[in-house]
mmCIF file of C-alpha atoms and ligand atoms in Angstrom:
data_model
loop_
_atom_site.group_PDB
_atom_site.id
_atom_site.type_symbol
_atom_site.label_atom_id
_atom_site.label_comp_id
_atom_site.label_asym_id
_atom_site.label_seq_id
_atom_site.Cartn_x
_atom_site.Cartn_y
_atom_site.Cartn_z
ATOM 1 C CA MET A 1 3.854 4.246 -67.913
ATOM 2 C CA PHE A 2 0.710 2.196 -67.186
ATOM 3 C CA GLU A 3 2.507 -1.019 -68.153
ATOM 4 C CA GLU A 4 5.521 -0.281 -65.949
ATOM 5 C CA LEU A 5 3.384 0.631 -62.925
ATOM 6 C CA ILE A 6 1.274 -2.494 -63.163
ATOM 7 C CA ALA A 7 4.212 -4.813 -63.895
ATOM 8 C CA SER A 8 6.117 -3.598 -60.825
ATOM 9 C CA TRP A 9 3.082 -3.860 -58.514
ATOM 10 C CA ASP A 10 2.723 -6.857 -56.208
ATOM 11 C CA GLY A 11 -1.093 -6.837 -55.976
ATOM 12 C CA GLU A 12 -3.666 -9.244 -57.396
ATOM 13 C CA GLN A 13 -5.798 -7.254 -59.805
ATOM 14 C CA VAL A 14 -6.310 -3.752 -61.096
ATOM 15 C CA VAL A 15 -9.491 -2.712 -62.864
ATOM 16 C CA ILE A 16 -9.270 0.227 -65.260
ATOM 17 C CA HIS A 17 -12.388 1.773 -66.726
ATOM 18 C CA HIS A 18 -12.735 5.006 -68.671
ATOM 19 C CA ASP A 19 -16.078 6.681 -68.084
ATOM 20 C CA GLU A 20 -16.938 8.203 -71.459
ATOM 21 C CA PRO A 21 -19.630 10.752 -70.401
ATOM 22 C CA THR A 22 -17.366 12.500 -67.865
ATOM 23 C CA SER A 23 -13.854 11.553 -69.069
ATOM 24 C CA THR A 24 -13.260 10.047 -65.609
ATOM 25 C CA TRP A 25 -10.751 7.257 -65.061
ATOM 26 C CA MET A 26 -12.246 4.726 -62.658
ATOM 27 C CA LEU A 27 -9.469 2.643 -61.108
ATOM 28 C CA ILE A 28 -9.868 -0.166 -58.590
ATOM 29 C CA GLY A 29 -6.828 -1.759 -56.979
ATOM 30 C CA VAL A 30 -7.430 -5.204 -55.488
ATOM 31 C CA HIS A 31 -4.112 -5.632 -53.722
ATOM 32 C CA SER A 32 -4.807 -8.715 -51.609
ATOM 33 C CA THR A 33 -7.777 -10.951 -50.865
ATOM 34 C CA VAL A 34 -5.763 -13.319 -48.644
ATOM 35 C CA LEU A 35 -7.629 -12.177 -45.508
ATOM 36 C CA GLY A 36 -10.988 -11.520 -47.218
ATOM 37 C CA PRO A 37 -12.544 -9.270 -49.869
ATOM 38 C CA ALA A 38 -10.369 -6.261 -50.691
ATOM 39 C CA MET A 39 -11.858 -3.332 -48.743
ATOM 40 C CA GLY A 40 -10.926 0.323 -48.919
ATOM 41 C CA GLY A 41 -12.343 3.725 -49.735
ATOM 42 C CA THR A 42 -13.113 5.489 -53.009
ATOM 43 C CA ARG A 43 -11.038 8.627 -53.518
ATOM 44 C CA LEU A 44 -12.634 11.270 -55.756
ATOM 45 C CA THR A 45 -10.090 13.769 -56.968
ATOM 46 C CA THR A 46 -8.150 15.277 -59.872
ATOM 47 C CA TYR A 47 -4.692 14.128 -60.998
ATOM 48 C CA PRO A 48 -2.180 15.645 -63.413
ATOM 49 C CA THR A 49 -2.310 12.475 -65.555
ATOM 50 C CA PRO A 50 -4.152 9.106 -65.516
ATOM 51 C CA ALA A 51 -0.811 7.450 -64.679
ATOM 52 C CA ASP A 52 -0.595 9.533 -61.475
ATOM 53 C CA ALA A 53 -4.051 8.244 -60.549
ATOM 54 C CA LEU A 54 -2.990 4.671 -61.253
ATOM 55 C CA GLU A 55 0.163 5.080 -59.177
ATOM 56 C CA ASP A 56 -1.957 6.387 -56.297
ATOM 57 C CA VAL A 57 -4.493 3.551 -56.394
ATOM 58 C CA LEU A 58 -1.771 0.895 -56.523
ATOM 59 C CA ARG A 59 0.089 2.428 -53.559
ATOM 60 C CA LEU A 60 -3.058 3.104 -51.516
ATOM 61 C CA SER A 61 -4.530 -0.358 -52.049
ATOM 62 C CA ALA A 62 -1.286 -2.008 -50.890
ATOM 63 C CA ALA A 63 -1.316 0.143 -47.745
ATOM 64 C CA MET A 64 -4.842 -1.112 -47.050
ATOM 65 C CA THR A 65 -3.633 -4.724 -47.017
ATOM 66 C CA TRP A 66 -1.267 -3.887 -44.152
ATOM 67 C CA LYS A 67 -3.882 -1.810 -42.349
ATOM 68 C CA GLN A 68 -6.569 -4.511 -42.530
ATOM 69 C CA ALA A 69 -4.095 -7.204 -41.452
ATOM 70 C CA ALA A 70 -2.801 -5.177 -38.500
ATOM 71 C CA ALA A 71 -6.373 -4.372 -37.421
ATOM 72 C CA ASP A 72 -7.385 -8.034 -37.752
ATOM 73 C CA THR A 73 -10.515 -7.267 -39.814
ATOM 74 C CA PRO A 74 -12.016 -9.955 -42.076
ATOM 75 C CA TYR A 75 -10.886 -7.948 -45.111
ATOM 76 C CA GLY A 76 -8.031 -7.719 -47.525
ATOM 77 C CA GLY A 77 -6.650 -4.536 -49.026
ATOM 78 C CA GLY A 78 -8.179 -2.512 -51.827
ATOM 79 C CA LYS A 79 -8.783 1.055 -52.862
ATOM 80 C CA ALA A 80 -10.449 2.913 -55.698
ATOM 81 C CA VAL A 81 -9.803 6.229 -57.387
ATOM 82 C CA LEU A 82 -12.223 8.244 -59.482
ATOM 83 C CA ALA A 83 -9.863 10.548 -61.352
ATOM 84 C CA VAL A 84 -12.217 13.302 -62.479
ATOM 85 C CA PRO A 85 -11.444 16.344 -64.679
ATOM 86 C CA GLU A 86 -13.132 18.392 -61.919
ATOM 87 C CA ILE A 87 -14.857 17.365 -58.704
ATOM 88 C CA PRO A 88 -18.640 17.230 -59.265
ATOM 89 C CA VAL A 89 -20.700 19.246 -56.778
ATOM 90 C CA PRO A 90 -22.019 17.124 -53.872
ATOM 91 C CA GLY A 91 -25.646 16.152 -54.459
ATOM 92 C CA SER A 92 -25.604 17.256 -58.145
ATOM 93 C CA PRO A 93 -27.241 15.075 -60.855
ATOM 94 C CA GLU A 94 -23.803 14.748 -62.545
ATOM 95 C CA ARG A 95 -22.209 13.366 -59.401
ATOM 96 C CA ARG A 96 -25.077 11.009 -58.835
ATOM 97 C CA ALA A 97 -24.894 9.661 -62.393
ATOM 98 C CA LEU A 98 -21.126 9.169 -62.120
ATOM 99 C CA LEU A 99 -21.481 7.291 -58.830
ATOM 100 C CA ARG A 100 -24.214 5.050 -60.253
ATOM 101 C CA ARG A 101 -21.987 4.068 -63.178
ATOM 102 C CA TYR A 102 -19.145 3.482 -60.710
ATOM 103 C CA ALA A 103 -21.484 1.308 -58.612
ATOM 104 C CA SER A 104 -22.046 -0.916 -61.667
ATOM 105 C CA LEU A 105 -18.292 -1.364 -61.985
ATOM 106 C CA VAL A 106 -18.002 -2.343 -58.295
ATOM 107 C CA GLU A 107 -20.946 -4.720 -58.674
ATOM 108 C CA SER A 108 -19.328 -6.379 -61.707
ATOM 109 C CA LEU A 109 -16.526 -7.615 -59.413
ATOM 110 C CA HIS A 110 -19.070 -9.660 -57.393
ATOM 111 C CA GLY A 111 -17.608 -8.692 -54.014
ATOM 112 C CA THR A 112 -13.901 -9.054 -54.724
ATOM 113 C CA TYR A 113 -13.750 -5.336 -53.867
ATOM 114 C CA VAL A 114 -15.871 -3.642 -51.172
ATOM 115 C CA THR A 115 -15.890 0.146 -51.206
ATOM 116 C CA ALA A 116 -16.188 2.816 -48.490
ATOM 117 C CA PRO A 117 -15.728 6.605 -48.072
ATOM 118 C CA ASP A 118 -12.361 8.287 -48.603
ATOM 119 C CA MET A 119 -11.082 11.692 -49.644
ATOM 120 C CA ASN A 120 -14.002 13.754 -51.075
ATOM 121 C CA THR A 121 -16.543 10.951 -50.699
ATOM 122 C CA GLY A 122 -18.863 10.553 -47.733
ATOM 123 C CA GLU A 123 -21.969 8.853 -46.407
ATOM 124 C CA ALA A 124 -24.314 10.428 -48.958
ATOM 125 C CA ASP A 125 -22.140 9.189 -51.830
ATOM 126 C CA MET A 126 -22.093 5.677 -50.363
ATOM 127 C CA ASP A 127 -25.893 5.808 -50.289
ATOM 128 C CA VAL A 128 -25.953 6.484 -54.036
ATOM 129 C CA ILE A 129 -23.396 3.745 -54.707
ATOM 130 C CA GLY A 130 -25.522 1.441 -52.543
ATOM 131 C CA GLU A 131 -28.375 1.784 -55.050
ATOM 132 C CA GLY A 132 -26.278 -0.118 -57.561
ATOM 133 C CA THR A 133 -24.271 -2.545 -55.447
ATOM 134 C CA SER A 134 -24.373 -4.151 -52.024
ATOM 135 C CA TYR A 135 -20.556 -4.122 -51.847
ATOM 136 C CA VAL A 136 -20.385 -0.797 -50.013
ATOM 137 C CA LEU A 137 -19.739 0.172 -46.374
ATOM 138 C CA GLY A 138 -20.154 3.531 -44.637
ATOM 139 C CA ARG A 139 -23.659 4.472 -45.801
ATOM 140 C CA PRO A 140 -25.620 6.675 -43.345
ATOM 141 C CA VAL A 141 -26.923 4.965 -40.207
ATOM 142 C CA ALA A 142 -30.472 5.752 -41.386
ATOM 143 C CA SER A 143 -29.813 3.613 -44.491
ATOM 144 C CA GLY A 144 -28.464 0.706 -42.472
ATOM 145 C CA GLY A 145 -24.793 1.645 -42.743
ATOM 146 C CA ALA A 146 -22.200 2.383 -40.078
ATOM 147 C CA GLY A 147 -21.931 6.083 -40.963
ATOM 148 C CA ASP A 148 -18.878 8.353 -40.858
ATOM 149 C CA PRO A 149 -15.838 6.533 -39.415
ATOM 150 C CA GLY A 150 -14.081 9.767 -38.338
ATOM 151 C CA ALA A 151 -15.135 9.529 -34.683
ATOM 152 C CA ALA A 152 -13.851 5.943 -34.394
ATOM 153 C CA THR A 153 -10.582 6.889 -36.053
ATOM 154 C CA ALA A 154 -10.130 9.723 -33.559
ATOM 155 C CA ARG A 155 -10.911 7.438 -30.619
ATOM 156 C CA GLY A 156 -8.389 4.870 -31.873
ATOM 157 C CA VAL A 157 -5.690 7.518 -32.322
ATOM 158 C CA PHE A 158 -6.381 8.767 -28.796
ATOM 159 C CA HIS A 159 -5.771 5.272 -27.381
ATOM 160 C CA GLY A 160 -2.687 5.023 -29.568
ATOM 161 C CA ILE A 161 -1.327 8.262 -28.106
ATOM 162 C CA GLU A 162 -1.951 7.013 -24.564
ATOM 163 C CA ALA A 163 -0.035 3.805 -25.315
ATOM 164 C CA SER A 164 2.805 5.669 -27.028
ATOM 165 C CA VAL A 165 3.151 8.082 -24.114
ATOM 166 C CA LYS A 166 3.178 5.106 -21.758
ATOM 167 C CA HIS A 167 5.998 3.502 -23.692
ATOM 168 C CA ALA A 168 8.003 6.707 -24.070
ATOM 169 C CA PHE A 169 7.545 8.200 -20.604
ATOM 170 C CA GLY A 170 6.647 5.203 -18.412
ATOM 171 C CA SER A 171 3.050 6.309 -17.776
ATOM 172 C CA GLY A 172 0.059 6.700 -20.078
ATOM 173 C CA ASP A 173 -1.332 9.558 -17.997
ATOM 174 C CA LEU A 174 -1.778 12.493 -20.346
ATOM 175 C CA THR A 175 -2.161 15.118 -17.632
ATOM 176 C CA GLY A 176 0.123 17.981 -18.539
ATOM 177 C CA ARG A 177 1.575 16.235 -21.595
ATOM 178 C CA THR A 178 1.924 18.623 -24.514
ATOM 179 C CA VAL A 179 0.271 17.322 -27.684
ATOM 180 C CA LEU A 180 0.313 19.236 -30.961
ATOM 181 C CA VAL A 181 -2.444 18.200 -33.374
ATOM 182 C CA GLN A 182 -1.703 19.114 -36.993
ATOM 183 C CA GLY A 183 -4.937 19.184 -39.039
ATOM 184 C CA LEU A 184 -8.283 19.809 -37.366
ATOM 185 C CA GLY A 185 -10.764 18.103 -39.657
ATOM 186 C CA SER A 186 -13.061 15.162 -39.077
ATOM 187 C CA VAL A 187 -10.430 13.257 -37.057
ATOM 188 C CA GLY A 188 -8.132 15.979 -35.675
ATOM 189 C CA ALA A 189 -10.830 18.126 -34.066
ATOM 190 C CA ARG A 190 -12.371 15.138 -32.304
ATOM 191 C CA LEU A 191 -8.945 13.973 -31.168
ATOM 192 C CA CYS A 192 -8.275 17.385 -29.604
ATOM 193 C CA ARG A 193 -11.461 17.072 -27.543
ATOM 194 C CA HIS A 194 -10.451 13.614 -26.248
ATOM 195 C CA LEU A 195 -6.988 14.906 -25.360
ATOM 196 C CA GLU A 196 -8.338 17.948 -23.588
ATOM 197 C CA GLU A 197 -10.726 15.759 -21.546
ATOM 198 C CA ALA A 198 -7.770 13.582 -20.548
ATOM 199 C CA GLY A 199 -5.921 16.611 -19.182
ATOM 200 C CA ALA A 200 -3.359 17.067 -21.964
ATOM 201 C CA SER A 201 -2.060 20.498 -22.863
ATOM 202 C CA VAL A 202 -3.256 20.768 -26.472
ATOM 203 C CA SER A 203 -1.810 22.892 -29.284
ATOM 204 C CA VAL A 204 -3.560 23.093 -32.633
ATOM 205 C CA ALA A 205 -2.368 23.845 -36.170
ATOM 206 C CA ASP A 206 -4.346 24.047 -39.397
ATOM 207 C CA VAL A 207 -3.894 25.811 -42.724
ATOM 208 C CA ASN A 208 -7.462 26.984 -42.140
ATOM 209 C CA ASP A 209 -6.826 29.727 -39.548
ATOM 210 C CA GLY A 210 -10.509 30.092 -38.697
ATOM 211 C CA ARG A 211 -10.785 26.411 -37.859
ATOM 212 C CA ALA A 212 -7.726 26.529 -35.599
ATOM 213 C CA GLY A 213 -8.916 29.694 -33.848
ATOM 214 C CA ALA A 214 -12.420 28.337 -33.212
ATOM 215 C CA LEU A 215 -11.147 25.066 -31.755
ATOM 216 C CA ALA A 216 -8.559 26.882 -29.622
ATOM 217 C CA ASP A 217 -11.326 29.089 -28.219
ATOM 218 C CA GLU A 218 -13.526 26.068 -27.508
ATOM 219 C CA LEU A 219 -10.813 24.092 -25.709
ATOM 220 C CA GLY A 220 -8.509 26.760 -24.362
ATOM 221 C CA ALA A 221 -5.808 25.356 -26.664
ATOM 222 C CA THR A 222 -2.801 27.185 -28.088
ATOM 223 C CA VAL A 223 -2.650 27.947 -31.815
ATOM 224 C CA VAL A 224 0.593 27.141 -33.618
ATOM 225 C CA PRO A 225 0.926 28.572 -37.163
ATOM 226 C CA ALA A 226 0.564 25.723 -39.688
ATOM 227 C CA ASP A 227 4.045 26.272 -41.161
ATOM 228 C CA GLU A 228 5.654 26.068 -37.693
ATOM 229 C CA ALA A 229 4.023 22.802 -36.575
ATOM 230 C CA ILE A 230 6.956 20.578 -37.523
ATOM 231 C CA GLY A 231 9.540 22.410 -35.407
ATOM 232 C CA ALA A 232 7.324 23.249 -32.439
ATOM 233 C CA PRO A 233 8.417 21.697 -29.115
ATOM 234 C CA CYS A 234 5.928 19.140 -27.746
ATOM 235 C CA ASP A 235 5.792 15.674 -26.188
ATOM 236 C CA VAL A 236 3.582 14.290 -28.966
ATOM 237 C CA LEU A 237 3.134 15.468 -32.538
ATOM 238 C CA ALA A 238 -0.122 14.116 -33.992
ATOM 239 C CA PRO A 239 -0.176 14.501 -37.795
ATOM 240 C CA CYS A 240 -3.861 14.525 -38.801
ATOM 241 C CA ALA A 241 -3.703 16.403 -42.100
ATOM 242 C CA THR A 242 -1.645 15.190 -45.041
ATOM 243 C CA GLY A 243 0.941 12.487 -45.701
ATOM 244 C CA LYS A 244 4.738 12.765 -46.074
ATOM 245 C CA VAL A 245 5.131 14.891 -42.926
ATOM 246 C CA VAL A 246 8.159 12.891 -41.772
ATOM 247 C CA THR A 247 11.023 13.129 -44.253
ATOM 248 C CA GLU A 248 14.790 13.323 -44.341
ATOM 249 C CA ALA A 249 14.359 17.115 -44.467
ATOM 250 C CA THR A 250 11.885 17.470 -41.593
ATOM 251 C CA ILE A 251 13.305 14.925 -39.131
ATOM 252 C CA PRO A 252 16.236 17.137 -37.985
ATOM 253 C CA ARG A 253 13.720 19.919 -37.198
ATOM 254 C CA LEU A 254 11.377 17.766 -35.086
ATOM 255 C CA ARG A 255 11.277 18.646 -31.379
ATOM 256 C CA CYS A 256 8.894 15.957 -30.130
ATOM 257 C CA ARG A 257 9.431 12.643 -28.357
ATOM 258 C CA VAL A 258 6.533 10.831 -30.029
ATOM 259 C CA ILE A 259 4.809 10.969 -33.421
ATOM 260 C CA ALA A 260 1.329 9.483 -33.255
ATOM 261 C CA GLY A 261 -1.474 10.692 -35.512
ATOM 262 C CA ALA A 262 -4.163 9.773 -38.032
ATOM 263 C CA ALA A 263 -2.666 10.844 -41.350
ATOM 264 C CA ASN A 264 -2.014 8.125 -43.916
ATOM 265 C CA ASN A 265 1.491 7.677 -45.356
ATOM 266 C CA GLN A 266 3.224 9.894 -42.814
ATOM 267 C CA LEU A 267 6.731 8.778 -43.845
ATOM 268 C CA GLY A 268 8.261 10.197 -47.026
ATOM 269 C CA VAL A 269 10.132 6.916 -47.646
ATOM 270 C CA PRO A 270 10.341 3.707 -45.546
ATOM 271 C CA GLU A 271 13.908 4.588 -44.411
ATOM 272 C CA ASP A 272 12.500 7.574 -42.502
ATOM 273 C CA ALA A 273 11.341 5.095 -39.843
ATOM 274 C CA ASP A 274 15.008 4.265 -39.154
ATOM 275 C CA ARG A 275 15.904 7.956 -39.123
ATOM 276 C CA LEU A 276 13.246 8.548 -36.452
ATOM 277 C CA ARG A 277 14.618 5.658 -34.431
ATOM 278 C CA ASP A 278 18.134 7.104 -34.653
ATOM 279 C CA ALA A 279 16.766 10.484 -33.550
ATOM 280 C CA GLY A 280 15.167 8.889 -30.467
ATOM 281 C CA ILE A 281 11.624 9.662 -31.621
ATOM 282 C CA LEU A 282 8.978 6.995 -31.034
ATOM 283 C CA TYR A 283 6.827 6.561 -34.161
ATOM 284 C CA ALA A 284 3.347 5.004 -34.020
ATOM 285 C CA PRO A 285 3.064 3.345 -37.461
ATOM 286 C CA ASP A 286 0.234 5.142 -39.245
ATOM 287 C CA PHE A 287 -1.585 2.079 -40.517
ATOM 288 C CA VAL A 288 -1.792 0.681 -36.976
ATOM 289 C CA ILE A 289 -2.864 3.813 -35.103
ATOM 290 C CA ASN A 290 -5.374 5.069 -37.699
ATOM 291 C CA ALA A 291 -7.210 1.743 -38.175
ATOM 292 C CA GLY A 292 -10.247 2.871 -36.136
ATOM 293 C CA GLY A 293 -12.078 3.723 -39.361
ATOM 294 C CA VAL A 294 -11.841 0.248 -40.899
ATOM 295 C CA ILE A 295 -12.544 -1.334 -37.503
ATOM 296 C CA HIS A 296 -15.714 0.804 -37.291
ATOM 297 C CA LEU A 297 -16.903 -0.218 -40.766
ATOM 298 C CA ALA A 298 -16.065 -3.923 -40.447
ATOM 299 C CA GLY A 299 -17.189 -4.160 -36.813
ATOM 300 C CA TYR A 300 -20.610 -2.591 -37.176
ATOM 301 C CA GLU A 301 -21.531 -3.615 -40.732
ATOM 302 C CA THR A 302 -19.850 -6.975 -41.214
ATOM 303 C CA LEU A 303 -19.354 -8.425 -37.736
ATOM 304 C CA GLY A 304 -22.444 -7.006 -36.000
ATOM 305 C CA TRP A 305 -20.602 -5.659 -32.936
ATOM 306 C CA ASP A 306 -22.356 -3.662 -30.246
ATOM 307 C CA GLU A 307 -20.964 -0.396 -28.887
ATOM 308 C CA ALA A 308 -19.171 -2.033 -25.963
ATOM 309 C CA THR A 309 -17.312 -4.425 -28.275
ATOM 310 C CA MET A 310 -16.414 -1.539 -30.560
ATOM 311 C CA ALA A 311 -15.061 0.501 -27.635
ATOM 312 C CA LYS A 312 -12.882 -2.436 -26.563
ATOM 313 C CA ARG A 313 -11.555 -3.004 -30.067
ATOM 314 C CA LEU A 314 -10.653 0.659 -30.487
ATOM 315 C CA GLU A 315 -8.882 0.572 -27.126
ATOM 316 C CA ALA A 316 -6.985 -2.509 -28.343
ATOM 317 C CA ILE A 317 -5.214 -0.302 -30.906
ATOM 318 C CA GLY A 318 -3.153 0.884 -27.933
ATOM 319 C CA ASP A 319 -2.310 -2.721 -26.973
ATOM 320 C CA THR A 320 -1.301 -3.515 -30.543
ATOM 321 C CA LEU A 321 1.061 -0.536 -30.517
ATOM 322 C CA LEU A 322 2.619 -1.624 -27.222
ATOM 323 C CA ASP A 323 3.280 -5.034 -28.829
ATOM 324 C CA VAL A 324 4.827 -3.319 -31.848
ATOM 325 C CA TYR A 325 7.089 -1.188 -29.627
ATOM 326 C CA GLU A 326 8.189 -4.231 -27.664
ATOM 327 C CA VAL A 327 9.087 -6.191 -30.816
ATOM 328 C CA ALA A 328 10.929 -3.161 -32.240
ATOM 329 C CA GLU A 329 13.010 -2.817 -29.089
ATOM 330 C CA ARG A 330 13.701 -6.517 -28.726
ATOM 331 C CA GLU A 331 14.710 -6.971 -32.363
ATOM 332 C CA GLY A 332 16.510 -3.648 -32.685
ATOM 333 C CA ILE A 333 14.353 -2.570 -35.649
ATOM 334 C CA SER A 334 12.154 0.438 -36.380
ATOM 335 C CA THR A 335 8.562 0.454 -35.161
ATOM 336 C CA ALA A 336 7.395 0.545 -38.792
ATOM 337 C CA ALA A 337 9.395 -2.608 -39.551
ATOM 338 C CA ALA A 338 7.940 -4.289 -36.453
ATOM 339 C CA ALA A 339 4.392 -3.409 -37.543
ATOM 340 C CA ASP A 340 5.052 -4.710 -41.069
ATOM 341 C CA ARG A 341 6.337 -7.933 -39.597
ATOM 342 C CA MET A 342 3.204 -8.345 -37.475
ATOM 343 C CA ALA A 343 0.864 -7.719 -40.426
ATOM 344 C CA ARG A 344 2.874 -10.050 -42.662
ATOM 345 C CA ALA A 345 2.661 -12.821 -40.042
ATOM 346 C CA ARG A 346 -1.164 -12.560 -40.148
ATOM 347 C CA LEU A 347 -1.114 -12.787 -43.935
ATOM 348 C CA ASP A 348 1.249 -15.752 -43.869
ATOM 349 C CA ALA A 349 -0.896 -17.537 -41.280
ATOM 350 C CA ALA A 350 -3.969 -17.058 -43.499
ATOM 351 C CA GLY A 351 -2.543 -18.820 -46.489
ATOM 352 C CA GLY A 352 0.532 -17.035 -47.538
ATOM 353 C CA TRP A 353 1.566 -13.766 -48.971
ATOM 354 C CA THR A 354 2.257 -13.932 -52.647
ATOM 355 C CA GLY A 355 4.058 -10.605 -52.859
ATOM 356 C CA PRO A 356 7.815 -10.031 -52.696
HETATM 357 P P1 NAD B 1 -10.236 16.256 -43.191
HETATM 358 O O1 NAD B 1 -10.151 16.593 -44.636
HETATM 359 O O2 NAD B 1 -11.562 16.268 -42.515
HETATM 360 O O3 NAD B 1 -9.284 17.267 -42.353
HETATM 361 C C1 NAD B 1 -7.982 17.591 -42.724
HETATM 362 C C2 NAD B 1 -7.618 18.913 -42.034
HETATM 363 O O4 NAD B 1 -6.228 19.156 -42.249
HETATM 364 C C3 NAD B 1 -8.369 20.114 -42.572
HETATM 365 O O5 NAD B 1 -8.842 20.909 -41.507
HETATM 366 C C4 NAD B 1 -7.305 20.869 -43.392
HETATM 367 O O6 NAD B 1 -7.517 22.276 -43.415
HETATM 368 C C5 NAD B 1 -6.054 20.525 -42.607
HETATM 369 N N1 NAD B 1 -4.796 20.623 -43.355
HETATM 370 C C6 NAD B 1 -4.531 20.287 -44.645
HETATM 371 N N2 NAD B 1 -3.223 20.486 -44.911
HETATM 372 C C7 NAD B 1 -2.644 20.951 -43.773
HETATM 373 C C8 NAD B 1 -1.330 21.323 -43.403
HETATM 374 N N3 NAD B 1 -0.314 21.254 -44.295
HETATM 375 N N4 NAD B 1 -1.099 21.747 -42.140
HETATM 376 C C9 NAD B 1 -2.108 21.812 -41.240
HETATM 377 N N5 NAD B 1 -3.382 21.465 -41.528
HETATM 378 C C10 NAD B 1 -3.642 21.041 -42.767
HETATM 379 O O7 NAD B 1 -9.514 14.835 -43.036
HETATM 380 P P2 NAD B 1 -9.752 13.731 -41.887
HETATM 381 O O8 NAD B 1 -10.868 12.832 -42.296
HETATM 382 O O9 NAD B 1 -9.779 14.408 -40.575
HETATM 383 O O10 NAD B 1 -8.426 12.873 -42.055
HETATM 384 C C11 NAD B 1 -7.163 13.383 -41.619
HETATM 385 C C12 NAD B 1 -6.055 12.428 -42.032
HETATM 386 O O11 NAD B 1 -6.303 11.157 -41.460
HETATM 387 C C13 NAD B 1 -5.943 12.187 -43.546
HETATM 388 O O12 NAD B 1 -4.582 11.975 -43.864
HETATM 389 C C14 NAD B 1 -6.725 10.904 -43.744
HETATM 390 O O13 NAD B 1 -6.273 10.183 -44.891
HETATM 391 C C15 NAD B 1 -6.378 10.154 -42.471
HETATM 392 N N6 NAD B 1 -7.387 9.157 -42.074
HETATM 393 C C16 NAD B 1 -8.671 9.517 -41.870
HETATM 394 C C17 NAD B 1 -9.606 8.552 -41.481
HETATM 395 C C18 NAD B 1 -11.055 8.916 -41.219
HETATM 396 O O14 NAD B 1 -11.793 8.075 -40.671
HETATM 397 N N7 NAD B 1 -11.508 10.114 -41.556
HETATM 398 C C19 NAD B 1 -9.199 7.223 -41.292
HETATM 399 C C20 NAD B 1 -7.861 6.890 -41.487
HETATM 400 C C21 NAD B 1 -6.959 7.872 -41.889
#
């Protein structure tokens, strides 16, 4: 299984380390360094088998290559997975020891891979990793890092929704537009606040009923039960929870004009982008609209931007999407294909893409 996965992967390097004390598989996927060191978060989670973890890191690191290229950061694509038997308690000595050993692995790559927060890892974990390697982004601001990228991601998605609404309806004015936000965590909750401020009519859905209720009370939003979010009528559906929301099975049930949200890997399979196009639904490619997080990390920590520059670059996510929509229309292709083409052109211009 391991051999097949690696042989069929188009990336540059995969590092596999088994951490004896905790029986954790530490996997680092360096998919592409064409545009710079491979940068992407460290995911800390459990998997049914080590091969599932490997499959995830290979897929996620490739997605980061496209995201970094589309966002025009000075980074290539990478990702890491710590496949643990069970998730160690935040702040515990066991977690700290695991992260320090992982930091040594990152350090041994001498900067080929630069890590950052991802699922189940945050600022505090990056601080611990930072004790053992300088190849880490997203430490707390107090430690000299850029901090949690969730707010920047939400701001970027907000601009992406404005641009998508402009393309779909002829005006980016959100007043009275109905937007359903699915998933009200670090990104989704902040996005709801931006939308509400802009005059949109916001609906919220989360598997955590308490979270949905509290946010609805705060904003005067409408709660939609989590299992009804896909079929609920709205102008914009903003997936901000899990991936694979848009599939052959769900597309016929969608009753929105636009899909524009933060979740990674929103499409079940690439062909779903064509199905959305056939259904007349405008899709904001996930790796373009949710790039605020990597822009935040690269902009503040690597490029030394001030807040005004950051605000402009997050706003530019909307411009990038308008370009993508224009290419898609002109060429008669899906928006996902247009975004891929744009990212690939950046890779080609920087020295060539070696993948298929
Ligand atoms: P989070 O864990 O803080 O929040 C996720 C929320 O979704 C939680 O409230 C959870 O209860 C809810 N949820 C889970 N499954 C659901 C379902 N089936 N229906 C409705 N709600 C559900 O995550 P986040 O940091 O806000 O990220 C959201 C998405 O955006 C993820 O897919 C993540 O990979 C992606 N993303 C996040 C960032 C970032 O900067 N945080 C950057 C890029 C992409």
